[in-house]
Coordinates of C-alpha atoms in Angstrom, one line a residue:
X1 CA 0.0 0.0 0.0
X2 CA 1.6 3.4 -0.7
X3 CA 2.5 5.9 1.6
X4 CA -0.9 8.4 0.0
X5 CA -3.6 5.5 0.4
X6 CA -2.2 5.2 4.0
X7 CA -2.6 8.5 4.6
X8 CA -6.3 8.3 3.0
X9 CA -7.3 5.7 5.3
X10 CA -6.6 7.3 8.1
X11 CA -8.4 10.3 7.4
X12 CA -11.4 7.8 7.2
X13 CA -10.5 6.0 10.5
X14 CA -9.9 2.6 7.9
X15 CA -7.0 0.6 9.9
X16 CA -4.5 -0.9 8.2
X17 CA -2.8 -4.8 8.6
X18 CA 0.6 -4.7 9.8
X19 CA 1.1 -6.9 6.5
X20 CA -0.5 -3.9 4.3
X21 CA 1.4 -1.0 6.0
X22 CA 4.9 -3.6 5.8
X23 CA 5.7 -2.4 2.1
X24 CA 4.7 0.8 0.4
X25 CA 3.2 -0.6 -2.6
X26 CA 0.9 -3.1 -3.1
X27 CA 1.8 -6.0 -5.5
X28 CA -0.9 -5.5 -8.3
X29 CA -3.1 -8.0 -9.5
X30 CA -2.6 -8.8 -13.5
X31 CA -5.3 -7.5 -15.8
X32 CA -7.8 -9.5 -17.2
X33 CA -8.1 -9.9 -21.0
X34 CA -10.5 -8.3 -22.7
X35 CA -14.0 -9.9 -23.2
X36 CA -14.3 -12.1 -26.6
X37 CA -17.8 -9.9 -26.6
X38 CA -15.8 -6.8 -27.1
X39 CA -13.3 -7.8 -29.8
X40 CA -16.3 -9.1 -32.1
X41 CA -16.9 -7.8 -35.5
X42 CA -20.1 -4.9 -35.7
X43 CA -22.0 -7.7 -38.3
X44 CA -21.9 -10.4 -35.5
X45 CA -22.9 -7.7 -32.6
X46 CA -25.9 -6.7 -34.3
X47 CA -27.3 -10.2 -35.1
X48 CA -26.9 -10.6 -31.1
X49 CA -28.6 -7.8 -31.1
X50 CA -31.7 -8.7 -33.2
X51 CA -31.5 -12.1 -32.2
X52 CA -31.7 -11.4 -28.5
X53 CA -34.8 -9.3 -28.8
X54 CA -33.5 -7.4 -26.1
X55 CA -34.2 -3.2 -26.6
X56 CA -31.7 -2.9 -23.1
X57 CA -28.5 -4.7 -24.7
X58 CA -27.6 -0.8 -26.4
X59 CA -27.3 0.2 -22.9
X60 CA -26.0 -2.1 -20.7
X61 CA -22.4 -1.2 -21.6
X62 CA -20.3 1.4 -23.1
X63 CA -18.9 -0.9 -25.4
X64 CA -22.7 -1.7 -26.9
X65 CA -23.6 1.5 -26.5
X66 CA -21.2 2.9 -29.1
X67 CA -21.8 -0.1 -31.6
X68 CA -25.5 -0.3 -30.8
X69 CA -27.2 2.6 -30.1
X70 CA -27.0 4.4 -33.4
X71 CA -27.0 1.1 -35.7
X72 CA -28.0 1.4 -38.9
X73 CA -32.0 1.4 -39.6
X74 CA -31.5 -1.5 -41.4
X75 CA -30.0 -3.3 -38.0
X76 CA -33.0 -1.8 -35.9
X77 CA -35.7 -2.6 -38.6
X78 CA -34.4 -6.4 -38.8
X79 CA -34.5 -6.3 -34.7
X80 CA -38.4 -5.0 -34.9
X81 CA -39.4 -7.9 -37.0
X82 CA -37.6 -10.7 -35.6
X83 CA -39.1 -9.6 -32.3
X84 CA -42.4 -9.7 -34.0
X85 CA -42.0 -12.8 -35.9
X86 CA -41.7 -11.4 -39.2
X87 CA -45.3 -9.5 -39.1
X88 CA -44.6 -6.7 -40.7
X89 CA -47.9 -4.7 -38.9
X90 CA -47.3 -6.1 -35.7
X91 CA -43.5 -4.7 -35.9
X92 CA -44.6 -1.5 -37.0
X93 CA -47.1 -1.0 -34.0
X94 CA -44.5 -2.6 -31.5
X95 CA -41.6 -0.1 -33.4
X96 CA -43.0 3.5 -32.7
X97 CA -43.2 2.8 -28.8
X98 CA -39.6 3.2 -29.4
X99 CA -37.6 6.2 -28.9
X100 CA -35.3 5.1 -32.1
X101 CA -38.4 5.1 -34.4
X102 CA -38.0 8.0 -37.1
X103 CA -39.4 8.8 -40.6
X104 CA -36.6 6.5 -42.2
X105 CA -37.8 3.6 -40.4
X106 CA -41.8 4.5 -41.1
X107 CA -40.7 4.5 -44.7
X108 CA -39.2 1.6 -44.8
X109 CA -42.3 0.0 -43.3
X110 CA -44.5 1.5 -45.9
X111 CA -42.3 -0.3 -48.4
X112 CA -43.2 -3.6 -46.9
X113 CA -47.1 -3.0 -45.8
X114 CA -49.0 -2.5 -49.0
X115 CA -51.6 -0.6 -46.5
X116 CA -50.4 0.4 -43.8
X117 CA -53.1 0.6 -41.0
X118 CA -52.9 2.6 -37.6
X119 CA -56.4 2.5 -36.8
X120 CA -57.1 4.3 -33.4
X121 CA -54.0 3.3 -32.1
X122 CA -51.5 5.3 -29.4
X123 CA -49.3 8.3 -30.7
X124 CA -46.5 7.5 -27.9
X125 CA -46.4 10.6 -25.5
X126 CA -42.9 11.4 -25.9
X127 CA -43.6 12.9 -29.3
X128 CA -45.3 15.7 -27.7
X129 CA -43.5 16.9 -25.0
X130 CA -41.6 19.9 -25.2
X131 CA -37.9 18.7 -24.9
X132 CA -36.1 17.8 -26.9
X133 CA -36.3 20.9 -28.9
X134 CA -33.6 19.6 -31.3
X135 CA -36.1 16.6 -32.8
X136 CA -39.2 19.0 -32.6
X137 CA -39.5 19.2 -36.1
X138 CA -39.0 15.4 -36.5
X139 CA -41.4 14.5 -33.8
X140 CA -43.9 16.4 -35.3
X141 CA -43.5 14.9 -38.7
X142 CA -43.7 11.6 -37.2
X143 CA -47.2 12.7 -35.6
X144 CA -48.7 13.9 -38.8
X145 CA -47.1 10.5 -40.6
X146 CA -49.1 8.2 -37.6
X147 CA -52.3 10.7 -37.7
X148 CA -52.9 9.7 -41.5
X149 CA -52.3 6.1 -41.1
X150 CA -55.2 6.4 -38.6
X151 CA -53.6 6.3 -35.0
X152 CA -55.8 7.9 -32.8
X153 CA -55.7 12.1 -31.8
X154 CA -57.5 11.7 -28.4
X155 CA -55.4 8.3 -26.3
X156 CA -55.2 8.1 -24.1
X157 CA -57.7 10.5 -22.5
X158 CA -57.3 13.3 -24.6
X159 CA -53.1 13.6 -23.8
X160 CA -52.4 14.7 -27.4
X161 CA -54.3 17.7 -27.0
X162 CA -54.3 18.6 -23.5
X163 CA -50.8 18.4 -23.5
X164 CA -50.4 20.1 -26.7
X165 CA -52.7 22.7 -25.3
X166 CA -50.3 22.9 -22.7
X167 CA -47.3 23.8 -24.0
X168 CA -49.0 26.6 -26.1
X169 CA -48.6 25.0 -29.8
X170 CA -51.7 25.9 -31.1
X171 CA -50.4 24.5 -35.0
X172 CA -50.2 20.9 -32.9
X173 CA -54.0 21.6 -31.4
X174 CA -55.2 22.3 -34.7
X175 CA -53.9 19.2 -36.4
X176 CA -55.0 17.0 -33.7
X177 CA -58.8 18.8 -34.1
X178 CA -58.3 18.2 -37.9
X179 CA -58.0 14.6 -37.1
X180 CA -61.2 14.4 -35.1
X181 CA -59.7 15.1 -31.7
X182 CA -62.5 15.5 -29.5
X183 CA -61.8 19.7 -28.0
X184 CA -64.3 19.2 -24.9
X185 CA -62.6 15.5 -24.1
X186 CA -61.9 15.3 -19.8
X187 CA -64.2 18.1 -19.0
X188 CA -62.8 20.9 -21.1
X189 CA -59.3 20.1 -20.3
X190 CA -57.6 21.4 -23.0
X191 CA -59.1 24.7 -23.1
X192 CA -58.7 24.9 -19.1
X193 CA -54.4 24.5 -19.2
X194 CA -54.4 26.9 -21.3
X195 CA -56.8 29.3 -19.9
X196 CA -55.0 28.8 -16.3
X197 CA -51.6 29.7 -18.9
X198 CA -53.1 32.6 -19.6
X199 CA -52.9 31.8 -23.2
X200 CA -55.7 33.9 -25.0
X201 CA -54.9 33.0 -28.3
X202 CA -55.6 29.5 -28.0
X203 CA -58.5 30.1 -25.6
X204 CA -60.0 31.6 -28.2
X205 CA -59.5 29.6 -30.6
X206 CA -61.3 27.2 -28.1
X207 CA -64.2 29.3 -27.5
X208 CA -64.9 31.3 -30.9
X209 CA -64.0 28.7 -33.4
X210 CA -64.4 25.4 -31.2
X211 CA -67.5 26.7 -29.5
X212 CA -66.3 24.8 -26.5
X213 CA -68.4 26.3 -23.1
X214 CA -66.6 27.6 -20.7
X215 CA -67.0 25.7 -17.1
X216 CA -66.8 26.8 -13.4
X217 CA -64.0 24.4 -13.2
X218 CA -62.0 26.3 -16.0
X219 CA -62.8 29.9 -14.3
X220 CA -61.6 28.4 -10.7
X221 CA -58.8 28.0 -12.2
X222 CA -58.5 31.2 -13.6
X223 CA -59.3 32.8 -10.1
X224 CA -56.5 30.9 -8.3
X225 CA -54.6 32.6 -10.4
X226 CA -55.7 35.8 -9.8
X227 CA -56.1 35.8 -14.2
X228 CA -58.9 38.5 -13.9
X229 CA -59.0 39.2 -17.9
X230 CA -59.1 35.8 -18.9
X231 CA -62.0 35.1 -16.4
X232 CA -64.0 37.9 -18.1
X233 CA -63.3 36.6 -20.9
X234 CA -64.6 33.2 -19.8
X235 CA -68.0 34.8 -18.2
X236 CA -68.5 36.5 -21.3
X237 CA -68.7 33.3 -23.3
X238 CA -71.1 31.5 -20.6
X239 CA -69.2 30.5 -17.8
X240 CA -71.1 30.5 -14.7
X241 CA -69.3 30.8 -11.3
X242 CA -70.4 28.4 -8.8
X243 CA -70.0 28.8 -5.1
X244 CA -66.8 26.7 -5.3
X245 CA -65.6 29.4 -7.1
X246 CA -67.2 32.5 -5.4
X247 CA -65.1 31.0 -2.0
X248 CA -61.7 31.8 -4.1
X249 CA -62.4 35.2 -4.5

């Protein structure tokens, strides 16, 4: 042991063996050969990869991380369909749950599903939170691409467009309503976020061209936040304040 690690060990109150503090440096153990894992080819790696049907074998390592993690399409398309036994549909529903799944990879399914069918299924919720604002664009091209193969604008309970809503994109809220979201879905949700956001824009949007009525839930809201405008607003397009309310003032 050297003189330093003594040193460190006593500022932790770790005592030492006589045999450790007997010599100042510790005989050192030989290293241990690489892995055979690690010195395979990428080709071989990547069949591991499909073959395992394993989406956590990028990340358990470094090592796989590097090779795996940004394979080729190709690689991660092969990986969707083993996992899905070589149904093209089933791959593509299974594939954009994933984080990797990009335009590329809905292209390439399109090539291999002479119709490809979404029908009321889940737009996964990461494509419409804010960050990151570096895939923004891509996530929204994504959402359009799912929207027209049929996936569903409201599940799950209305998230697309309550969270959209949310974050203020009103060009997202309109697309979703252009798909048949439902704008009153969870008790007026949508135009509540972004009434308590103070986002008169898209509360008008709500109100004059959705013709979405204005609850005493939406102007409590409001009133919690001291929003005085925006609950005028509100009362001038029908809400009714009810004694729930009255009690925040």
């Amino acid at each position: 042991m050297s003189k330093r690690q003594r040193l460190m060990d006593q500022d932790w109150g770790i005592s030492s063996s006589s045999e450790d503090t007997s010599s100042d440096e510790e005989e050192e153990k030989p290293a241990l050969p690489p892995s055979g894992l690690f010195q395979l080819p990428f080709e071989i790696l990547s069949n591991i990869f499909v073959l395992s049907c394993n989406p956590q074998l990028p990340v358990a390592c470094r090592f796989f991380y590097n090779h795996l993690y940004y394979a080729p399409n190709t690689t991660k398309l092969a990986f969707l369909l083993y996992r899905a036994h070589q149904n093209p549909q089933q791959a593509l529903e299974d594939g954009i749950k994933f984080a990797f799944f990009d335009m590329d990879l809905l292209t390439r399914f399109d090539r291999l599903i002479q119709n490809v069918s979404l029908k009321d299924k889940k737009i996964p919720a990461r494509l419409f939170l804010e960050e990151p604002k570096s895939t923004l664009e891509e996530r929204d091209n994504i959402i359009l691409a799912l929207l027209e193969r049929g996936a569903s604008p409201n599940r799950p309970k209305g998230f697309p467009l309550i969270k959209s809503a949310q974050l203020g994109r009103l060009d997202q809220v309109k697309r979703l309503i252009s798909f048949g979201a439902d704008p009153a879905i969870r008790n007026n949700m949508a135009l509540r976020v972004c009434a308590a956001r103070n986002n008169r824009e898209m509360v008008n949007y709500f109100l004059d061209e959705l013709k979405v009525k204005p609850d005493s839930e939406t102007l409590k809201a409001c009133v919690q936040k001291n929003l005085w405008e925006m609950i005028q607003v509100l009362v001038d397009h029908g809400a009714v304040p009810d004694m729930s309310t009255i009690d925040f003032t």
